[in-house]
Coordinates of C-alpha atoms and ligand atoms in Angstrom, one line a residue:
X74 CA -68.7 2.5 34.8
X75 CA -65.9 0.2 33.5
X76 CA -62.7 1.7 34.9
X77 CA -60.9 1.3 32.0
X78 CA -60.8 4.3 29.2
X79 CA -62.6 4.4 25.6
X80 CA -59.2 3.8 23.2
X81 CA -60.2 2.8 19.3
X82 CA -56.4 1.6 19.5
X83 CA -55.6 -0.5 22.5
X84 CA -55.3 -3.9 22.5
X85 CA -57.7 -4.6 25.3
X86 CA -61.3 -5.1 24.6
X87 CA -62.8 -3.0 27.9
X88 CA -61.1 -0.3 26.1
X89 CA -61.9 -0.9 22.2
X90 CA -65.5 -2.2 23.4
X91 CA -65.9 0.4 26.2
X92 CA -68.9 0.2 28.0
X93 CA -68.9 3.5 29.1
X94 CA -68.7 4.8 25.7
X95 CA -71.4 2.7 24.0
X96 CA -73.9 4.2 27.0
X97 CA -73.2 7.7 26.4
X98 CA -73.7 7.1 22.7
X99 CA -76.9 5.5 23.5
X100 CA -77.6 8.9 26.0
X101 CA -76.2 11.8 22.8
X102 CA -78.3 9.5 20.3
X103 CA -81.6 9.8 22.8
X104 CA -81.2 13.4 22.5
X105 CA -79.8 14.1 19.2
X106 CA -82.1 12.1 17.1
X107 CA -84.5 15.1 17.9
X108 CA -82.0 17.8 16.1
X109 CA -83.0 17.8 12.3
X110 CA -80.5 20.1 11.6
X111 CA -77.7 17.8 12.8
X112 CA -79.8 14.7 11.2
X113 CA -79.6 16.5 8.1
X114 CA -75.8 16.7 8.5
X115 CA -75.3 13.0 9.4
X116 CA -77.6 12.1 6.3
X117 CA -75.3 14.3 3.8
X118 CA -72.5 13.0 5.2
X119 CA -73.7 8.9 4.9
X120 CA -74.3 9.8 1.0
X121 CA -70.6 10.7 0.8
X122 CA -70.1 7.1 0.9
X123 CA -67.0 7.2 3.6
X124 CA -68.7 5.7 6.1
X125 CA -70.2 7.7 9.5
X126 CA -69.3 7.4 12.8
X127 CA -70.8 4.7 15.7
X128 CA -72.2 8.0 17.2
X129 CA -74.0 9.5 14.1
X130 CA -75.2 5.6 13.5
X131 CA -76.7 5.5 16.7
X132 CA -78.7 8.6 15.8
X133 CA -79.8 7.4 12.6
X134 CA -80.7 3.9 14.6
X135 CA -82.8 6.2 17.0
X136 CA -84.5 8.9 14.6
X137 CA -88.6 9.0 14.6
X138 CA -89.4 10.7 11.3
X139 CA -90.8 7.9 8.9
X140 CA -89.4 10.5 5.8
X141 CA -85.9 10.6 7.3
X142 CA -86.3 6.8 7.8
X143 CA -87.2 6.3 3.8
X144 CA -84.1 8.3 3.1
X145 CA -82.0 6.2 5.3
X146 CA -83.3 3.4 3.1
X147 CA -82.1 5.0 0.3
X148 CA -78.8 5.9 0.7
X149 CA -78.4 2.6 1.6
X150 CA -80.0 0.8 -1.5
X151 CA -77.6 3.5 -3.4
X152 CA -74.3 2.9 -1.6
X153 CA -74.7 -0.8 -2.4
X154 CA -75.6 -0.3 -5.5
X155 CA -72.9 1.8 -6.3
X156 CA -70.2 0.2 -4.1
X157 CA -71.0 -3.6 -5.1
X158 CA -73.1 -3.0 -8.1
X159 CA -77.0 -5.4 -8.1
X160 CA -74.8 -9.1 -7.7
X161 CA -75.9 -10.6 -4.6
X162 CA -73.2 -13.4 -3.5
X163 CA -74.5 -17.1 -3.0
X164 CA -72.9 -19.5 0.1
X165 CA -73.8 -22.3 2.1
X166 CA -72.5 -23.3 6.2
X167 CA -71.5 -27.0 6.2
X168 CA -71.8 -27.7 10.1
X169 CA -68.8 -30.6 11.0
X170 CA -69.4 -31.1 14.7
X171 CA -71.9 -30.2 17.4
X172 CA -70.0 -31.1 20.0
X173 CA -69.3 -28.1 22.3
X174 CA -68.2 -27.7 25.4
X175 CA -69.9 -24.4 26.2
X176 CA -73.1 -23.2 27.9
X177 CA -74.1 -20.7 25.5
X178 CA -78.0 -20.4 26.7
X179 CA -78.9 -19.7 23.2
X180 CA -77.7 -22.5 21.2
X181 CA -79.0 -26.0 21.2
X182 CA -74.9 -27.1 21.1
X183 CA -74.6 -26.0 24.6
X184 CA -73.1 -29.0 26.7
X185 CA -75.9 -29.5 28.9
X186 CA -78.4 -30.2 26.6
X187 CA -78.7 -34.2 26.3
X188 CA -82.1 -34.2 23.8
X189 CA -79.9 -33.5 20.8
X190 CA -78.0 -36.3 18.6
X191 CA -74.2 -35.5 18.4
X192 CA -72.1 -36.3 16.2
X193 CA -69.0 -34.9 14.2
X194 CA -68.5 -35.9 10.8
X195 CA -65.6 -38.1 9.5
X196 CA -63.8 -37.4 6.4
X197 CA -65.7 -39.2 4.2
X198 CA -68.5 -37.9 5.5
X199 CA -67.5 -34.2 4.7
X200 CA -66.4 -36.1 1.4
X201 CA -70.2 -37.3 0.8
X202 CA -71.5 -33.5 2.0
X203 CA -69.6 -31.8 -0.1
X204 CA -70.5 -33.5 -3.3
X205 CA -74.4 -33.2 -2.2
X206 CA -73.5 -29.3 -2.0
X207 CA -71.2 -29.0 -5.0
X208 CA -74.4 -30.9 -7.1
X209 CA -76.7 -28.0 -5.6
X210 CA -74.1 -25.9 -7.4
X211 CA -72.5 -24.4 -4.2
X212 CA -68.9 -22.7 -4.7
X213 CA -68.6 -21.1 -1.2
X214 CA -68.9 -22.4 2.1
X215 CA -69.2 -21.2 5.4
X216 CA -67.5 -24.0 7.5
X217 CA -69.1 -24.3 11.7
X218 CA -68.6 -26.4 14.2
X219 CA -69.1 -26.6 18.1
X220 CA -65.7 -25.8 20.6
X221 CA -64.6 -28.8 21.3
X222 CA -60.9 -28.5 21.9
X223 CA -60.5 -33.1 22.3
X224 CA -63.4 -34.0 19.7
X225 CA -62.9 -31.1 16.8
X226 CA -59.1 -29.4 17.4
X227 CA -57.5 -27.5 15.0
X228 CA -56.1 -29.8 13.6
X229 CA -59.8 -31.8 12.9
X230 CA -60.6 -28.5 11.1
X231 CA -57.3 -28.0 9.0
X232 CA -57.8 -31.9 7.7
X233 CA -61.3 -30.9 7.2
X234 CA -60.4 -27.8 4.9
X235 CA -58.1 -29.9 2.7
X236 CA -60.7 -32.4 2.0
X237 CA -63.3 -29.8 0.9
X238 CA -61.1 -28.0 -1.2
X239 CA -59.9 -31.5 -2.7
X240 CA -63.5 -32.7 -4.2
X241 CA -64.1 -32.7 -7.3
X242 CA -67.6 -33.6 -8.7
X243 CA -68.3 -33.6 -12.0
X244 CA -67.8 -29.7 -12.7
X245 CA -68.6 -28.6 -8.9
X246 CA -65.7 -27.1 -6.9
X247 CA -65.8 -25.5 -3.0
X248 CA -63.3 -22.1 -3.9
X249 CA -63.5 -20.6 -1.1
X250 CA -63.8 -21.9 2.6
X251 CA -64.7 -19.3 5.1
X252 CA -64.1 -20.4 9.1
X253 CA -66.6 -19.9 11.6
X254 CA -65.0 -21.7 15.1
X255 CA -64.1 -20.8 18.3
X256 CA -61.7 -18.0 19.1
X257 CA -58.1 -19.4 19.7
X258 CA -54.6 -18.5 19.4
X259 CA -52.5 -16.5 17.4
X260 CA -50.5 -19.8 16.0
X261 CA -53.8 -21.5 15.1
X262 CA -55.1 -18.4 13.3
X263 CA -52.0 -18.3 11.2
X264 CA -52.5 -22.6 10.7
X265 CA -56.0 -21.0 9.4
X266 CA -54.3 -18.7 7.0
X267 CA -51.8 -21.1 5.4
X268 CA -54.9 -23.4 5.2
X269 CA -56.2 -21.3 2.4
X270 CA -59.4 -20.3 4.3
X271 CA -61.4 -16.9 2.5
X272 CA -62.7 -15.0 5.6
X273 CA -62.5 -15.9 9.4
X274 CA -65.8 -15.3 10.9
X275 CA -66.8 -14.9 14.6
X276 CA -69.5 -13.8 15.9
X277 CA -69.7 -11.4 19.2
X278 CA -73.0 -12.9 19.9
X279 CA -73.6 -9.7 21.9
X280 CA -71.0 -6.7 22.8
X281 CA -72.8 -6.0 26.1
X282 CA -70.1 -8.2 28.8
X283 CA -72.6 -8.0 31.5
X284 CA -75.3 -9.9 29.5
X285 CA -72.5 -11.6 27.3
X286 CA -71.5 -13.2 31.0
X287 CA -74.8 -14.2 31.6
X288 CA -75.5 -15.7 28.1
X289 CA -72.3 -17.9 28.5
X290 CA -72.0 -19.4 31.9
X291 CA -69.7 -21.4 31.5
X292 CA -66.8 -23.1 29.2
X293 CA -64.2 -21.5 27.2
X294 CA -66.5 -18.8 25.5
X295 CA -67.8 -17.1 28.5
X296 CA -64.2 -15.4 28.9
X297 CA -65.4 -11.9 27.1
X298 CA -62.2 -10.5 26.5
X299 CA -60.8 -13.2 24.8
X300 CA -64.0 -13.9 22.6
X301 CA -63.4 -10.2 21.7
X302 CA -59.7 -9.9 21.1
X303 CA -60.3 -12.4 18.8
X304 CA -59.8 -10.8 15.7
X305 CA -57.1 -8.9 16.9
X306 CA -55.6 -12.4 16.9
X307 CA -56.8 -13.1 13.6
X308 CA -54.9 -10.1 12.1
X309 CA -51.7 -10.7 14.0
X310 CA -51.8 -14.4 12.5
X311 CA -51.9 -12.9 9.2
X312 CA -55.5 -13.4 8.2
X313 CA -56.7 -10.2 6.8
X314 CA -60.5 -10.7 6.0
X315 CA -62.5 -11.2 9.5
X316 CA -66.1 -11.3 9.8
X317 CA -67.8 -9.8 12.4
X318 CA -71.5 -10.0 13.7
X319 CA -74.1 -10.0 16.7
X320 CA -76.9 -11.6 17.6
X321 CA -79.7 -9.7 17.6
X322 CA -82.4 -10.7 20.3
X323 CA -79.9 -11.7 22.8
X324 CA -79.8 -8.3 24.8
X325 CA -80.5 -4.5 23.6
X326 CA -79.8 -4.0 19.7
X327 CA -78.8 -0.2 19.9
X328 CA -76.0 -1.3 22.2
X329 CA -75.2 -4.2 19.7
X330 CA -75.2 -1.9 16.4
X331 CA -72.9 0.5 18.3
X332 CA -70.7 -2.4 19.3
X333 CA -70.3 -3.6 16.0
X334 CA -69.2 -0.2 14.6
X335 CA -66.5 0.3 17.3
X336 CA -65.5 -3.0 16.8
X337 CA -64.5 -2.2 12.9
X338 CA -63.5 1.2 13.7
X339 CA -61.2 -0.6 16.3
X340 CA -59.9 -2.7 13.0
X341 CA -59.8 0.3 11.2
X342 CA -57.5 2.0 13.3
X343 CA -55.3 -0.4 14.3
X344 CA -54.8 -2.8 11.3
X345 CA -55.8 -0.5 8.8
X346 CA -58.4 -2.3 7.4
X347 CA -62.3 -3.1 8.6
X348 CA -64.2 -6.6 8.7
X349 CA -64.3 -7.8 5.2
X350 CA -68.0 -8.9 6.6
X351 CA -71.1 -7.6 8.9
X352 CA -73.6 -10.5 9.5
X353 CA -76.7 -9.9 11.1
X354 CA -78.0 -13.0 12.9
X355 CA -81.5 -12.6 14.3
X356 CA -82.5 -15.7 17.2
X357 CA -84.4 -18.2 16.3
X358 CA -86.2 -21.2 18.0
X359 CA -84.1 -24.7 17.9
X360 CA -84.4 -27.9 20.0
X361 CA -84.5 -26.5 23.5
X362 CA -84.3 -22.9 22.8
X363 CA -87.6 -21.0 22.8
X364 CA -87.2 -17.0 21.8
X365 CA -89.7 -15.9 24.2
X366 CA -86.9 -16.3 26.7
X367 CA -85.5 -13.5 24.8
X368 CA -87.1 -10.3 25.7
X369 CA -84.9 -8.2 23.1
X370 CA -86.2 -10.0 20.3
X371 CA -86.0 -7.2 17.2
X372 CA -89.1 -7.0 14.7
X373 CA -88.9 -6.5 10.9
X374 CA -88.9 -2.9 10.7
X375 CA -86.0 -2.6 13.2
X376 CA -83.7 -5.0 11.7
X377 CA -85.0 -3.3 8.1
X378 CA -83.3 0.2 10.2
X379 CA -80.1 -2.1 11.7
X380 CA -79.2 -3.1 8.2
X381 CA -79.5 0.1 6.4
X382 CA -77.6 2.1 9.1
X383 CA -75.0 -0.7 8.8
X384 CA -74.7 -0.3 5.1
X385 CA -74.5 3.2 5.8
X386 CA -71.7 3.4 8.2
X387 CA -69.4 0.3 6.9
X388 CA -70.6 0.5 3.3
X389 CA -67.1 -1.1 1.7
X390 CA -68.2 -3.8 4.3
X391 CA -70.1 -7.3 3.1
X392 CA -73.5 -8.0 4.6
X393 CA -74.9 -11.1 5.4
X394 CA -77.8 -13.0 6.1
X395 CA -78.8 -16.2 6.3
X396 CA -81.7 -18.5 6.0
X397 CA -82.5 -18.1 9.7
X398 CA -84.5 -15.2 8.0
X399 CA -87.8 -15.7 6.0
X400 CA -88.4 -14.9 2.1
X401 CA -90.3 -11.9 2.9
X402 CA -87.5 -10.4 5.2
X403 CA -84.7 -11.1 3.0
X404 CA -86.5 -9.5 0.6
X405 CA -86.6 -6.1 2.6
X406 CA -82.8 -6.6 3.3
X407 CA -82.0 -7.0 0.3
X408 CA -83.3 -3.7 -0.7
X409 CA -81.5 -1.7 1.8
X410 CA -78.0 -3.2 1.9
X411 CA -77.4 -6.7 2.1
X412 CA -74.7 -8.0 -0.5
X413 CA -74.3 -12.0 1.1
X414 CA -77.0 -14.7 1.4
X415 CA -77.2 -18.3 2.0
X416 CA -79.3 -20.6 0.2
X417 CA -80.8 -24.3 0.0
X418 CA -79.1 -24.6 3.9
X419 CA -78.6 -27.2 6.0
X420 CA -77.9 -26.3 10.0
X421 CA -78.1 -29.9 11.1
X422 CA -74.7 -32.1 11.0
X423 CA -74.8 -33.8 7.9
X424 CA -77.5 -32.5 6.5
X425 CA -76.7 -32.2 2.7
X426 CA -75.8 -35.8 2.2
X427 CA -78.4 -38.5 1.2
X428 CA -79.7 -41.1 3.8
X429 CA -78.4 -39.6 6.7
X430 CA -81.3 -39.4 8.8
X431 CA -82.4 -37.6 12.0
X432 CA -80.1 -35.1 10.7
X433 CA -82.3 -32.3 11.2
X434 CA -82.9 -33.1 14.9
X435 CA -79.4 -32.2 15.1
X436 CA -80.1 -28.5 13.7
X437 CA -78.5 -25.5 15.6
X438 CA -81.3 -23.5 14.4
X439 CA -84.7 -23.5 12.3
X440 CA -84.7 -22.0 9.4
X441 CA -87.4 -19.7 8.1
X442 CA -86.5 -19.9 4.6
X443 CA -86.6 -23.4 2.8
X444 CA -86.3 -22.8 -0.6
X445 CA -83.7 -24.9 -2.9
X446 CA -80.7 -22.9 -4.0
X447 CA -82.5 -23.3 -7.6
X448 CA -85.4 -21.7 -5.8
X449 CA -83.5 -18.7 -4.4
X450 CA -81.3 -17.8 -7.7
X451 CA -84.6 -17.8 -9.8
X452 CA -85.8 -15.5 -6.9
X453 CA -82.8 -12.9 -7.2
X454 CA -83.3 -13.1 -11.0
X455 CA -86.9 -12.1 -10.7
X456 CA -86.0 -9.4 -8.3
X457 CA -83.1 -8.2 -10.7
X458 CA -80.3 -9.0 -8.9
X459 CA -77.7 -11.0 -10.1
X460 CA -77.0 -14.9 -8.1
X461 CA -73.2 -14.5 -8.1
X462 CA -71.1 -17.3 -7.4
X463 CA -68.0 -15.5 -7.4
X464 CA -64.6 -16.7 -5.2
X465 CA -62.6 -14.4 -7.1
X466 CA -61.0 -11.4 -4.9
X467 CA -59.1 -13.8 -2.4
X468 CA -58.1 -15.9 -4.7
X469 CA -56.3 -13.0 -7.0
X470 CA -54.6 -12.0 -3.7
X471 CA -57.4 -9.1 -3.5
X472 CA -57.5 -9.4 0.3
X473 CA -57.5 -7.1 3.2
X474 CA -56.6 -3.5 2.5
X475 CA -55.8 -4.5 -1.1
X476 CA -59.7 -5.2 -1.4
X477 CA -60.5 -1.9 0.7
X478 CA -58.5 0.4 -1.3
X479 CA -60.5 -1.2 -4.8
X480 CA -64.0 -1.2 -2.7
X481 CA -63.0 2.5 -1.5
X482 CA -62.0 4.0 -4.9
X483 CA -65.4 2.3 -6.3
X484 CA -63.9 -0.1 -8.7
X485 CA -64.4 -3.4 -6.9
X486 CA -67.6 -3.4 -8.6
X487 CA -65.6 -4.2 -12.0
X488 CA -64.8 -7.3 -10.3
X489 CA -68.1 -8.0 -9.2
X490 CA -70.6 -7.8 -12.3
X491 CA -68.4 -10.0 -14.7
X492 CA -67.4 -12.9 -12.6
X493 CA -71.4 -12.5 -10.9
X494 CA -72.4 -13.2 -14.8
X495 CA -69.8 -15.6 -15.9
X496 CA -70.2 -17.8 -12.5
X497 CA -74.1 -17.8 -13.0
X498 CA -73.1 -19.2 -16.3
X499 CA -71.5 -21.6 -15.1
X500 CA -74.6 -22.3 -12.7
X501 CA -76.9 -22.0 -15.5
X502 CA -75.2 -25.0 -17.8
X503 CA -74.3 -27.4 -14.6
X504 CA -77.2 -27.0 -12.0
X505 CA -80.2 -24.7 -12.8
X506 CA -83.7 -25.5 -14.0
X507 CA -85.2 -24.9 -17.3
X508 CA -86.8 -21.8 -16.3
X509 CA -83.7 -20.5 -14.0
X510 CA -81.6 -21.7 -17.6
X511 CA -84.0 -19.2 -19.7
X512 CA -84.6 -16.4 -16.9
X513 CA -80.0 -16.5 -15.8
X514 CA -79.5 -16.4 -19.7
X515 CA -81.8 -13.4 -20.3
X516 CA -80.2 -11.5 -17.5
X517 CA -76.8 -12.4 -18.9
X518 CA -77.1 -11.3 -21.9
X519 CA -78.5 -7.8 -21.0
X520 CA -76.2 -7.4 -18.8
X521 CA -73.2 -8.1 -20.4
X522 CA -73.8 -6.0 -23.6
X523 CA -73.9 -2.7 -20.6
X524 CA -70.1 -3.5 -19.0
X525 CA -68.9 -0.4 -19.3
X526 CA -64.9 -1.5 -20.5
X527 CA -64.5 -2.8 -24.0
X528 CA -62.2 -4.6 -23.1
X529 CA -63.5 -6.5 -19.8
X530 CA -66.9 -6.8 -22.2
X531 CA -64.6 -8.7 -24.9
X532 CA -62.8 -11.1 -22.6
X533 CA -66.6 -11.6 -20.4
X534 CA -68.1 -12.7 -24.0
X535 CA -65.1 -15.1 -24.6
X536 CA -65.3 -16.5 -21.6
X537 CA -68.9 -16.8 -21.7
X538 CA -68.2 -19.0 -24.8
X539 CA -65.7 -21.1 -23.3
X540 CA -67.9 -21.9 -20.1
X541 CA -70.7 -23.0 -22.7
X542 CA -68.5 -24.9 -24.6
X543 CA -67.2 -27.1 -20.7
X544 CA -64.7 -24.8 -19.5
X545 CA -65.1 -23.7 -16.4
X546 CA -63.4 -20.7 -13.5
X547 CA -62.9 -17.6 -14.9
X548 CA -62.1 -14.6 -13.0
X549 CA -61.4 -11.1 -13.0
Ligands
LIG778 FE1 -71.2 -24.1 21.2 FE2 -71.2 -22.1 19.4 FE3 -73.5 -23.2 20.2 FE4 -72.1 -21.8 21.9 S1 -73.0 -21.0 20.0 S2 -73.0 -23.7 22.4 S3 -70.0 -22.2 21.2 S4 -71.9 -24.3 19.1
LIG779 FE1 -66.8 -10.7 -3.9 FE2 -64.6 -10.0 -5.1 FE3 -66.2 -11.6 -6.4 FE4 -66.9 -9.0 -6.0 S1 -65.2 -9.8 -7.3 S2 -68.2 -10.8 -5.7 S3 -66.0 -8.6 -4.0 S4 -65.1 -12.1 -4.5

């Protein structure tokens, strides 16, 4: 028992991340799960919409009954729907550097590994990737790199950020960078900030510190608390959309989901505003990484229940989930919550660009789903969802609580339909195939006779004219 005590508010992370707590949810949930009538309460309670507790997730996480399980599925399906509306939003990661100087046992970066090509990419380089993923018709990037405090400072990654957002091709523009390195300092999340990044994402990997320890022997990462105090950080530095996630496989998912739900109520309480994002990494195999090794791998079906309880709990919160996952597995996530996906993704250094070989030797993970972007928005389309390459809310200063109180009144979704149909447009005329071109124009033109304003209908249909007559970025 950790002799520190459970406090949503303090500024220590063996108290906002209390072991102690997390087991005797993991103990009420064992037992409660079994109570229908108090199921039944937690279930009315998640269709409210205002999120549930980490305690009442964990009993939805642990419930039996297949019919309580299909209803979980549902209010999650309708709390997206209602909350974000059918657009799912399209991003790629552009890896700059796998050099890291830490031991994390489940990453082919670790230090120790020698059978992996390193390299860190120069700015031309970036330059060259950028163009290959602004031609795909990429407007969103998740940026990555290994912790490398000599070979890829802060400073590496600022330059890198003004480049990207510099380019560009033809009509292809990166609008939004979102950061995925190592924690660090106050001073350089605020460097982050005034960069012009969209969210700062870092993942907890896992919220257990006993098997977090073990997982990261050594470097800079294994210190626990400062991995998790990270957003705290974040906020003070003045960024106010954070990205949190595990990964699930690395130790017990129960404790993980739990973790993940104290962490935002943590946020919550002390910021006043949540993650902006939940990603749900599952582990994959990778150049010297073998998931056998991981006894706590998680099937389908449970990371179908992770999701939807997820929705459920944080459902003003974006999910993600990336190409680590296969066709068929998005597909169920999709259905029960997910709002984020990656598409057409490289995880090797250097990937995008032409002629760069060897390039996916250097991948941090494989990935299960290979499709071309062009691939995955014709997908979406088919399912009835709407590819959305949308940038909008952090660039109209909708950030942080400003975003929550939008998302929590259930207008954000205003947002979200126009600029997912006049940012496909855009896709359509620069990028897509002929048959994405007729199947994106169908669904745009259905779609935007039902926008319920007059008046954001009239200035969608204008705008739709302008972007097929060349223009190009317009936002609500
Ligand atoms: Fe380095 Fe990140 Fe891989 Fe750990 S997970 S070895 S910090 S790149
Ligand atoms: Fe995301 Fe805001 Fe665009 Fe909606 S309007 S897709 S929340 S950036």
């Amino acid at each position: 028992m950790s002799e520190f005590k459970y406090d949503v508010m303090s500024e220590r992370a063996d108290e906002f991340i209390h072991d102690g707590e997390i087991r005797a949810t993991l103990e009420y949930a064992q037992k409660a799960c079994k109570d229908r009538a108090l199921v039944e309460e937690i279930l009315k309670k998640a269709e409210e919409g205002k999120g549930i507790s980490h305690r009442e997730a964990a009993v939805l996480i642990e419930v039996k009954d297949k019919e309580i399980e299909e209803r979980i599925f549902a209010i999650a399906r309708q709390l997206k729907e209602k909350i974000y509306g059918n657009r799912i939003v399209m991003f790629a990661p552009l890896y700059l550097s796998n050099h890291c100087v830490n031991g994390c046992v489940y990453c082919p970066y670790h230090a120790k590994n020698k059978t992996i090509p390193r390299r860190k990419l120069t700015q031309e380089e970036i330059r060259r990737e950028v163009i290959a993923l602004q031609d795909m018709g990429h407007k969103r990037l998740a940026l990555e790199t290994g912790e490398h405090p000599k070979l890829s400072p802060i400073e590496y990654v600022l330059e890198s950020i003004d480049t990207i957002y510099s380019i560009h091709h033809k009509n292809g523009a990166i609008r939004r960078v979102n950061v995925n390195i190592a924690a660090t300092t106050v001073e350089n999340y605020t460097r982050l900030k005034d960069a012009g990044i969209g969210t700062y994402i870092l993942f907890e990997e896992t919220y257990n510190k006993a098997a977090y320890e073990q997982l990261h022997p050594t470097g800079p990462k294994s210190d626990w608390a400062y991995h998790t105090e990270a957003m705290d950080r974040a906020m003070l530095g003045g960024i106010d959309d954070v990205g949190v996630g595990a990964l699930f496989g690395l130790s017990n998912y129960r404790y993980d989901v739990v973790g993940i739900l104290m962490h935002a109520e943590h946020l919550e309480a002390r910021f006043g505003v949540g993650p902006h994002t939940i990603s749900v990494p599952r582990i994959r195999p990778a150049d010297d990484i073998d998931p056998n090794d991981f006894p706590d791998a998680v099937t389908d079906e449970v990371f179908r229940r992770i999701v939807a309880v997820l929705r459920i709990a944080a459902p003003y919160t974006g999910m993600i989930v990336s190409t680590r996952e296969s066709k068929a597995c998005r597909e169920l996530v999709l259905d029960v919550g997910v709002s984020q996906l990656s598409g057409g993704s490289k995880t090797s250094v250097g990937g995008y660009a032409e002629g760069i070989v060897d390039a996916e030797d250097s991948a941090q993970f494989d990935i299960s789903d290979n499709r071309t972007l062009d691939e995955i928005v014709g997908w979406l389309l088919e399912l009835g969802y709407i590819p959305s390459f949308c940038t909008a809310c952090y660039r109209e200063g909708r950030t942080g609580d400003r975003f929550m109180s939008l998302a929590k009144r259930g207008l954000i979704g205003n947002c979200c339909a126009p600029n997912a149909l006049m940012t496909l447009a855009e896709y359509l005329e620069d990028y897509a195939s002929p048959r994405v071109k007729i199947e994106g124009a169908k669904m745009i033109d259905r779609l935007t006779q039902i926008i319920p304003s007059d008046k954001v209908r009239r200035i969608t249909m204008e705008n739709l004219k302008a972007i097929a007559e060349g223009k190009r970025d317009f936002r609500f």
